[in-house]
CSV table of C-alpha atoms in Angstrom, one decimal:
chain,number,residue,atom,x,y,z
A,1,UNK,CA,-18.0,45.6,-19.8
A,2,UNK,CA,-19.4,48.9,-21.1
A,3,UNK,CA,-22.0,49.0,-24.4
A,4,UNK,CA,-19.1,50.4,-26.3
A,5,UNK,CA,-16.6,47.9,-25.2
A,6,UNK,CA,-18.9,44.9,-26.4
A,7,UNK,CA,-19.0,46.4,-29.8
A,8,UNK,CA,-15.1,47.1,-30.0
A,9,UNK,CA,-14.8,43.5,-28.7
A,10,UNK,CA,-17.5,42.1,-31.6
A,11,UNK,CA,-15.6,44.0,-34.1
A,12,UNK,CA,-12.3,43.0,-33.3
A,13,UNK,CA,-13.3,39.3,-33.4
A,14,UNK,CA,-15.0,39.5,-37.2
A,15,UNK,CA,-12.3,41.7,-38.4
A,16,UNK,CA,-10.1,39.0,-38.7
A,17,UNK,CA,-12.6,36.4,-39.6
A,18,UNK,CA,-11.8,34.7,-43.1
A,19,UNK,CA,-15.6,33.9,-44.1
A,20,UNK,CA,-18.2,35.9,-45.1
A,21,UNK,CA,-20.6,34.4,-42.8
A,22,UNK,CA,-20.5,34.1,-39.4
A,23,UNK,CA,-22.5,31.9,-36.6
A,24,UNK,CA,-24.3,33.2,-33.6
A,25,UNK,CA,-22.8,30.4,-31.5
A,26,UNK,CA,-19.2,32.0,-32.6
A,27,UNK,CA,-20.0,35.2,-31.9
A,28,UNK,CA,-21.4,33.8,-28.2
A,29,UNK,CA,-18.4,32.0,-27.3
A,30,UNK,CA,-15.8,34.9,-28.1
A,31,UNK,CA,-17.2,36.2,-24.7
A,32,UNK,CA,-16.6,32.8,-22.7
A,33,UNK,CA,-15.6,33.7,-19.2
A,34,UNK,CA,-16.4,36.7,-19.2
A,35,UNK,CA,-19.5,38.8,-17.1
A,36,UNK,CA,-21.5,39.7,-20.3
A,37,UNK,CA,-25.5,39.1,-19.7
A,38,UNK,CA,-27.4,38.2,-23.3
A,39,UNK,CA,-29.2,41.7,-23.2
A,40,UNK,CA,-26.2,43.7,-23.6
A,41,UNK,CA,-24.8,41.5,-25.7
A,42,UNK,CA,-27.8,41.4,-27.8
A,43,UNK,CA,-27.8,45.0,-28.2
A,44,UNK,CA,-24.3,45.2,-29.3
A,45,UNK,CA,-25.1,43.2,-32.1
A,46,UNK,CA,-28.2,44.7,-32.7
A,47,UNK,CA,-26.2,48.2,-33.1
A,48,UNK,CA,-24.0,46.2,-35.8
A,49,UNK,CA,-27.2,45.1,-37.6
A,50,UNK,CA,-28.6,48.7,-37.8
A,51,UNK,CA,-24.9,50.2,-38.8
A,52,UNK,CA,-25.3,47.6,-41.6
A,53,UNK,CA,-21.7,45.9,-40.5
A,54,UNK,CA,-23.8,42.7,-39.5
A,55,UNK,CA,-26.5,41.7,-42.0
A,56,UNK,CA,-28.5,39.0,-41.0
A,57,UNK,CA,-29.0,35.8,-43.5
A,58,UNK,CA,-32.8,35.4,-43.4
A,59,UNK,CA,-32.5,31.7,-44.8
A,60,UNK,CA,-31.0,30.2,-41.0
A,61,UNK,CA,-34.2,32.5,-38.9
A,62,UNK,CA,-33.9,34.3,-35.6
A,63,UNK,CA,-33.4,32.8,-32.3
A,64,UNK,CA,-36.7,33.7,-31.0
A,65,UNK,CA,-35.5,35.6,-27.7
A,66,UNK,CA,-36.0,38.9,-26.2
A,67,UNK,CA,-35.0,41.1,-28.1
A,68,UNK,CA,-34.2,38.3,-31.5
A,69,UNK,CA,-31.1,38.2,-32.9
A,70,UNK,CA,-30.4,35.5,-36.5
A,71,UNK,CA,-28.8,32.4,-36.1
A,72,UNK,CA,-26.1,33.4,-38.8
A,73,UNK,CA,-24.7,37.1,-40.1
A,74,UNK,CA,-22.9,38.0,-43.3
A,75,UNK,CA,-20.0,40.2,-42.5
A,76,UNK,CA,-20.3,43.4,-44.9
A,77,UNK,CA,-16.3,44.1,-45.0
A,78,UNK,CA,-16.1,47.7,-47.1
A,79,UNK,CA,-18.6,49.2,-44.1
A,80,UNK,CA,-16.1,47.6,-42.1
A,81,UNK,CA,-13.3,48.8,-43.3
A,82,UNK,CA,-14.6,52.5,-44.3
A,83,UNK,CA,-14.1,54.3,-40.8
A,84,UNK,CA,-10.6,52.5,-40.6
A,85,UNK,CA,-9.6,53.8,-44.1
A,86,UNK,CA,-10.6,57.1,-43.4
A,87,UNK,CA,-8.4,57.0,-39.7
A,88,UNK,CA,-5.6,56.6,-41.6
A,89,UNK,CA,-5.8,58.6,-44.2
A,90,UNK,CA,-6.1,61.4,-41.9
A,91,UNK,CA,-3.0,60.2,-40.0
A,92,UNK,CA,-0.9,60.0,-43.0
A,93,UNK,CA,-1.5,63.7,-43.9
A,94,UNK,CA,-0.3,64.1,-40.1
A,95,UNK,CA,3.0,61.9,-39.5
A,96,UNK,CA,6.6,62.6,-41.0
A,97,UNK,CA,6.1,61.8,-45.0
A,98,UNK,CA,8.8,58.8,-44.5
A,99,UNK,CA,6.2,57.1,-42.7
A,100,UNK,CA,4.2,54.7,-44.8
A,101,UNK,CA,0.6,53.8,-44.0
A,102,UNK,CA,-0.3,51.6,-47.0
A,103,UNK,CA,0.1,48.6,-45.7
A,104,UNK,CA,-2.6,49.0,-42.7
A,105,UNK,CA,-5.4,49.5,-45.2
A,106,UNK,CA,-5.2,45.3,-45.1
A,107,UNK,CA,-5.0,44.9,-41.6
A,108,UNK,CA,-7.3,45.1,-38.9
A,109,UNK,CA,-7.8,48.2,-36.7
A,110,UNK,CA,-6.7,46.3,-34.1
A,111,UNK,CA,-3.5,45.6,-35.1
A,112,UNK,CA,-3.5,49.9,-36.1
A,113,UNK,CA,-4.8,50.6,-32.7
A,114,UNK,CA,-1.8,48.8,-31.1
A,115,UNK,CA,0.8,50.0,-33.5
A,116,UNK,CA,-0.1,53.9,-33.3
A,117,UNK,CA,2.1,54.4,-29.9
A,118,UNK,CA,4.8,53.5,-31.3
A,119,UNK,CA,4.4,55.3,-34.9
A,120,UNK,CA,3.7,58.3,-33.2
A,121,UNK,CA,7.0,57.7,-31.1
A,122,UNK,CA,8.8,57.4,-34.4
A,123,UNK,CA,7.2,60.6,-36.0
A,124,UNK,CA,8.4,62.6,-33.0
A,125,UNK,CA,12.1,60.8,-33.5
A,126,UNK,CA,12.0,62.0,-37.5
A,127,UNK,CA,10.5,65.5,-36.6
A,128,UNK,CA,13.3,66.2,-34.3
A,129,UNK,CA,16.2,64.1,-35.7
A,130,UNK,CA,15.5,63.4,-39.3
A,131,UNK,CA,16.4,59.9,-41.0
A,132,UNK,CA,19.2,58.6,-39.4
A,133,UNK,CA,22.7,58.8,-41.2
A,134,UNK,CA,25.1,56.3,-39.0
A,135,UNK,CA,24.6,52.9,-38.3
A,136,UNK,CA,24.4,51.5,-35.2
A,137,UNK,CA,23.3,48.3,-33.3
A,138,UNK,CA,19.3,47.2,-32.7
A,139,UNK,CA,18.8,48.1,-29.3
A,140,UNK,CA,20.5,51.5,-29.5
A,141,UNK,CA,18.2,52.4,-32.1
A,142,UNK,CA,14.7,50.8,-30.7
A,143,UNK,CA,16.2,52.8,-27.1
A,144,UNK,CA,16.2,56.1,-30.0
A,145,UNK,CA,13.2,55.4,-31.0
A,146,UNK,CA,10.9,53.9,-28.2
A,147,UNK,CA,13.5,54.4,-25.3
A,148,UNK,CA,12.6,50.5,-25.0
A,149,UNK,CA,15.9,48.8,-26.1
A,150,UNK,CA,14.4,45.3,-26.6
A,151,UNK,CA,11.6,46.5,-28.9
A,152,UNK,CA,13.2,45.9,-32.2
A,153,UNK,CA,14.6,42.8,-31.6
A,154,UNK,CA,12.2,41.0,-29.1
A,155,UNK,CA,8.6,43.0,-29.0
A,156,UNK,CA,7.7,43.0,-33.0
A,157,UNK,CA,9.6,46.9,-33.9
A,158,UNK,CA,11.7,44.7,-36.5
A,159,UNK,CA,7.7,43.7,-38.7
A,160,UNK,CA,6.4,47.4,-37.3
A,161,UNK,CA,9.2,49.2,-38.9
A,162,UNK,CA,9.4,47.0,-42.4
A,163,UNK,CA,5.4,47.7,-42.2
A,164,UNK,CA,5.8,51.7,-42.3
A,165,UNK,CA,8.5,51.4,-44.8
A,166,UNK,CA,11.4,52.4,-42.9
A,167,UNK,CA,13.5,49.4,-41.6
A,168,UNK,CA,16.1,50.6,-44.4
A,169,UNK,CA,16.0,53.5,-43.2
A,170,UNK,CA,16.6,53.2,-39.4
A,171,UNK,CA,20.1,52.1,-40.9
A,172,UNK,CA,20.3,49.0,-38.1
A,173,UNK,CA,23.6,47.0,-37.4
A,174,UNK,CA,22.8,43.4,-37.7
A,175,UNK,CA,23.9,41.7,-34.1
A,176,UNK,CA,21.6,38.8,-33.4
A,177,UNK,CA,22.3,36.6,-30.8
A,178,UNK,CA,23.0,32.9,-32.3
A,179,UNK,CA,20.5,30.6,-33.0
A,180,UNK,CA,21.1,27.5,-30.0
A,181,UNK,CA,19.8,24.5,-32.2
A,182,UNK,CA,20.8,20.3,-32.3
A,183,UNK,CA,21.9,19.3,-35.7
A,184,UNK,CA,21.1,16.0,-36.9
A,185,UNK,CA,23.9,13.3,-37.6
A,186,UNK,CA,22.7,12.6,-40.8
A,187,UNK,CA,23.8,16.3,-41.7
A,188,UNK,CA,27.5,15.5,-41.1
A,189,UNK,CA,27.2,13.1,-44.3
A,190,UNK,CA,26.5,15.6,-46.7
A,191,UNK,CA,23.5,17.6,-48.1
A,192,UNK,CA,22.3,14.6,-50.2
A,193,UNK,CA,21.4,12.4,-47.7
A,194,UNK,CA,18.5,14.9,-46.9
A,195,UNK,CA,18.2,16.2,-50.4
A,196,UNK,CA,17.7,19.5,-52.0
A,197,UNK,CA,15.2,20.5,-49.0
A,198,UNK,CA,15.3,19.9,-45.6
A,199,UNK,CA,12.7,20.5,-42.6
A,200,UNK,CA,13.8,22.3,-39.0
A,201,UNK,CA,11.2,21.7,-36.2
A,202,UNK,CA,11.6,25.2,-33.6
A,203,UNK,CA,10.2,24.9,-30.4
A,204,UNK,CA,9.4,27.7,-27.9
A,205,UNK,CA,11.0,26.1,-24.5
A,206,UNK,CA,13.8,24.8,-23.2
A,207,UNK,CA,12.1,22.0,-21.4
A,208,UNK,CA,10.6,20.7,-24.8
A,209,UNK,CA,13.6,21.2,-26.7
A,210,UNK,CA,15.7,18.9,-24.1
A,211,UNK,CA,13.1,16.6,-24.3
A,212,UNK,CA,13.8,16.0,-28.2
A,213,UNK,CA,17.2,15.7,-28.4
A,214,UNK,CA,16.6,12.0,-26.8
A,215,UNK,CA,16.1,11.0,-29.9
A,216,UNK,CA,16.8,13.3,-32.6
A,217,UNK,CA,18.2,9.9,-34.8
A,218,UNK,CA,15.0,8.9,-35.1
A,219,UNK,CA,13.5,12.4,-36.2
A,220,UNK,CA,12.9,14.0,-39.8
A,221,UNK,CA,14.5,17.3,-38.9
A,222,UNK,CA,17.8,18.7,-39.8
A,223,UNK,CA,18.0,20.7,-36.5
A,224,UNK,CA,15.8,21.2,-33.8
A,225,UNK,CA,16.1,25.0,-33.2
A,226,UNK,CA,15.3,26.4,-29.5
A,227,UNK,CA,13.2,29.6,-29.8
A,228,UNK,CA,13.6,31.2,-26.4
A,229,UNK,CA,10.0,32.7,-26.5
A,230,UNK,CA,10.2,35.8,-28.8
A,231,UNK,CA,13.8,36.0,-29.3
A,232,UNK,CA,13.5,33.3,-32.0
A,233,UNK,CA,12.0,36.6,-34.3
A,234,UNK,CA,15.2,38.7,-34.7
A,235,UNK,CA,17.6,35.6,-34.1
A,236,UNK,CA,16.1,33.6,-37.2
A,237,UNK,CA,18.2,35.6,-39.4
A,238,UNK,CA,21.0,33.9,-38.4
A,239,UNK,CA,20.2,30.6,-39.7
A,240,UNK,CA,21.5,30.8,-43.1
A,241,UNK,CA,25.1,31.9,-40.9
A,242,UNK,CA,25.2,29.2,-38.8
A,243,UNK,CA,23.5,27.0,-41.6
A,244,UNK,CA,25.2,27.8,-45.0
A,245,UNK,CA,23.6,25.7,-46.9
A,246,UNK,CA,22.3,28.0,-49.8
A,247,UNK,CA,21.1,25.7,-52.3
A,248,UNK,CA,18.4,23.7,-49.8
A,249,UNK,CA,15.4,24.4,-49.7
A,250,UNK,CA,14.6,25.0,-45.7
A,251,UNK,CA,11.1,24.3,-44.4
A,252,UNK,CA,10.8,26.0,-40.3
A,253,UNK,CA,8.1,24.0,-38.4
A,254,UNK,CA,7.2,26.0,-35.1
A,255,UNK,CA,5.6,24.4,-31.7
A,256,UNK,CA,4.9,26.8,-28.8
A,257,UNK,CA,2.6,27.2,-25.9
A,258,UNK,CA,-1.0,27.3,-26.8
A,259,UNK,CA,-1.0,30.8,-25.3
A,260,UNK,CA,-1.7,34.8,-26.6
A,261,UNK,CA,1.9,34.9,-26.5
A,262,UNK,CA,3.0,31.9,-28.0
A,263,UNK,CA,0.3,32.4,-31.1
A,264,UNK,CA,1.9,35.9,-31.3
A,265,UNK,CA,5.1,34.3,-31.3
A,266,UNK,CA,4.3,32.8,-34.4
A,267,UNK,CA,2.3,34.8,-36.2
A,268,UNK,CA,5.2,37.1,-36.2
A,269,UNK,CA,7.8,34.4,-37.9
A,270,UNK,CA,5.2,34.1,-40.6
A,271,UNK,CA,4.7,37.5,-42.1
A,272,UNK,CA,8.9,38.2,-41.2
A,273,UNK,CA,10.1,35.0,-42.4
A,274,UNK,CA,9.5,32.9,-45.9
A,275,UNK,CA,8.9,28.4,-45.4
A,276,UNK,CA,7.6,29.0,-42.4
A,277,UNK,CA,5.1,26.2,-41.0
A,278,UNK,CA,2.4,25.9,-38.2
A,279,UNK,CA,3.8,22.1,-36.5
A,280,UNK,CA,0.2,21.1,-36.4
A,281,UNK,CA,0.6,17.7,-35.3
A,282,UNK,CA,2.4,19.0,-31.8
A,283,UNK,CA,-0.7,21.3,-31.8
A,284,UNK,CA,-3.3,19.1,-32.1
A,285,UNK,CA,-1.7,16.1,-29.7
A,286,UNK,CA,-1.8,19.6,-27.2
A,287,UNK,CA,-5.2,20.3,-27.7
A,288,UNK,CA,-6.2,16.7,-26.3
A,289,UNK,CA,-4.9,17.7,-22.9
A,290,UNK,CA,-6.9,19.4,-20.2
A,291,UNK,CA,-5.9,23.4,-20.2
A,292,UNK,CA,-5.1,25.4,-17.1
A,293,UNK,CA,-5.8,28.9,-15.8
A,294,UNK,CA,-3.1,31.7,-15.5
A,295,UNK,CA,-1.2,33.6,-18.2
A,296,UNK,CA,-3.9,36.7,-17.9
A,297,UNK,CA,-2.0,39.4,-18.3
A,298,UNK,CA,-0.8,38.6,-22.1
A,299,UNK,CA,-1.8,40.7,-25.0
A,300,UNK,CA,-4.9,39.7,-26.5
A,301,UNK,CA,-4.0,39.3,-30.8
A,302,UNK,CA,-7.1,38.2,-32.6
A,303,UNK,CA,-5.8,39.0,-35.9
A,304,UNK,CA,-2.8,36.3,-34.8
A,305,UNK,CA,-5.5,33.4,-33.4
A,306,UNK,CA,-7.3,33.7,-36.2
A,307,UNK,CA,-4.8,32.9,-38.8
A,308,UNK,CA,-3.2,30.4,-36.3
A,309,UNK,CA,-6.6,29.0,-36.2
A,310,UNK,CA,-7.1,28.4,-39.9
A,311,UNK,CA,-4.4,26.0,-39.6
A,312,UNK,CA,-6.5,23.2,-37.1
A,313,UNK,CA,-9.8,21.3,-37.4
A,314,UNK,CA,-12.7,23.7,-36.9
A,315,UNK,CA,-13.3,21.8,-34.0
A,316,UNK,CA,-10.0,22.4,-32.2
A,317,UNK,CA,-10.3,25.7,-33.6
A,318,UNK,CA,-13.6,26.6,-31.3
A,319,UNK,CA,-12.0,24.9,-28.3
A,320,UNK,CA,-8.9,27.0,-28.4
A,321,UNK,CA,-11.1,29.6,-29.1
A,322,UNK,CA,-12.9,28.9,-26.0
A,323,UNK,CA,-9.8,28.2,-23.8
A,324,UNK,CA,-8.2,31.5,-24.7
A,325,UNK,CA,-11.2,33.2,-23.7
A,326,UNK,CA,-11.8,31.6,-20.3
A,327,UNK,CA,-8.8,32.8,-19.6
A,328,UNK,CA,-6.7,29.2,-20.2
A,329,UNK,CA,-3.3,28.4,-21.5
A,330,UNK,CA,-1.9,24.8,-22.6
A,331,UNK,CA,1.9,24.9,-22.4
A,332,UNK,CA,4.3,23.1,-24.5
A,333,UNK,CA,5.2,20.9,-21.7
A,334,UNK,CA,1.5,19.1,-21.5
A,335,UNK,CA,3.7,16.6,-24.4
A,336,UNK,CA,5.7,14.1,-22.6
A,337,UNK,CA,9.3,12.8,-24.7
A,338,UNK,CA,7.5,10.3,-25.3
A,339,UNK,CA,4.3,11.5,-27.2
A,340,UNK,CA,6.8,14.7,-29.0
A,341,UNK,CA,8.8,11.9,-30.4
A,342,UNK,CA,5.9,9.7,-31.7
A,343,UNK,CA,4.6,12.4,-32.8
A,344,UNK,CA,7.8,13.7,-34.9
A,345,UNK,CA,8.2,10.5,-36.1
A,346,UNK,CA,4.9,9.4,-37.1
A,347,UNK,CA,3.9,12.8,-38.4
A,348,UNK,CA,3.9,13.7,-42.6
A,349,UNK,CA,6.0,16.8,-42.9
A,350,UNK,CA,5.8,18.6,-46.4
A,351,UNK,CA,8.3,20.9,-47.4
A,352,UNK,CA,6.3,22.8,-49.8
């Protein structure tokens, strides 16, 4: 990995980093499995402490090798953030003025880095065709756009678009697919019996959501919805169809693979959708279970593991941390019927 590289890598790991401090030993395992020696890892960091983006607490020492680096760094986030903010501020001045930048000056620059394509796909759309004036179905319009006709609906242009201000705009035709989901019994007698609020487990694949319905009497979910990997983003919207029940209170619990693309998965029915929960329990049980190689070829979304992680013990945290790194996956799947139903069953689920 080049000097340069390390650095990028570095930065896109604290970017996303909720404290203002930061351990050596974090920093270390971020590069798990991978052929990085301690000198030129040292000197990325080094570079960091003389740009003043990584200031070193003086209280916790230095580690005493050649060359020394401190046991723990504060994370000086308005250096961090200047270069960013300047980016795009120059791109704004550059795209079509219906494109809206604002909300990136929150967000990490790897998250802008892997958005720009497809902005600057959508500025030579408006610089040609202008805003759109006839409606017309998702895929015709991410084809228009991207000439991809799955990427509004199943590779994140739906949150990309509301980001830069212009899903409105793009003057879509709703036609989600329906949501496949199991409806508790207990639902046939009548809102009351679950109250004004009710919780809906959704689980990435179809093994695990067969695997529930064994006993879904003995579970505290209204439905157990099956996500079909990343379709469950667009699709969601069709609950409140298929579901009319306006005056619950719906709480979404999601389980999925402990994978880049199953955290992505996630992270993306967060920021698009309200009452939506991390099913930490299913998590956790997971996280017991030896991981396995493969998977290596998914997008890498540190922003998305990082809030995923805040959700776990710090513990669990550092070892899917670790797993991730090394190149490791734990599917869905590792739960037998067994364990997901103890688990459901046994499990506090808040609806708050």
């Amino acid at each position: 990995m080049p000097q340069i590289d390390i650095v990028t890598f570095i930065l896109s790991c604290i970017e996303p980093y909720r404290k203002s401090n930061i351990d050596l030993a974090e920093l270390q395992s971020a590069f798990a499995g991978q052929a990085v020696d301690y000198p030129a890892f040292a000197e990325a960091l080094l570079q960091l402490e003389q740009d003043g983006l990584l200031i070193p607490v003086k209280l916790h020492g230095r580690n005493g090798r050649t060359p020394s680096l401190a046991y723990r760094y504060r994370i000086d986030r308005q250096k961090l953030r200047r270069d960013q903010v300047s980016i795009i501020q120059t791109a704004a001045q550059q795209l079509h003025p219906a494109i809206k930048l604002d909300a990136y000056y929150g967000r990490t620059s790897e998250e802008w880095k892997n958005d720009v394509p497809h902005i600057q796909q959508i500025h030579q759309y408006l610089t040609q065709y202008g805003l759109p004036q006839d409606e017309i179905t998702a895929p015709e319009r991410s084809f228009a756009l991207t000439g991809d006709e799955k990427w509004i609906d199943e590779q994140g242009g739906r949150e990309l678009l509301e980001k830069i201000g212009l899903w409105t705009s793009m003057r879509i035709f709703p036609a989600s697919d329906p949501l496949m989901l199991a409806i508790h019994p207990r639902l046939f007698n009548g809102v009351p019996t679950f109250g004004s609020s009710a919780s809906h487990l959704i689980v990435e694949n179809k093994a695990t959501f067969h695997a529930l319905l064994g006993r879904l009497n003995d579970l505290p979910f209204a439905t157990v919805i099956y996500g079909s990997g990343n379709k469950i983003v667009g699709n969601l919207q069709m609950f409140a169809k298929q579901v009319p029940l306006p005056h619950v209170h719906h709480t979404f619990y999601y389980f999925g693979d402990l994978d880049w693309e199953g955290i992505r998965i996630w992270h993306s029915l967060n920021r698009r959708y309200d009452h939506i929960r991390l099913a930490a329990p299913f998590y956790i049980a997971a996280l017991q279970h030896d991981a396995v190689s493969g998977k290596t070829n998914q997008r890498q979304d540190h922003t998305a593991l990082s809030d995923f992680s805040q959700h776990l013990p710090d513990e669990l945290a550092r070892r899917l941390n670790e797993l991730l790194n090394d190149g490791r996956y734990i599917p869905q799947e590792v739960l037998s019927a067994e364990e997901l139903h103890r688990i459901g069953r046994m499990s506090v689920w808040t609806e708050a």
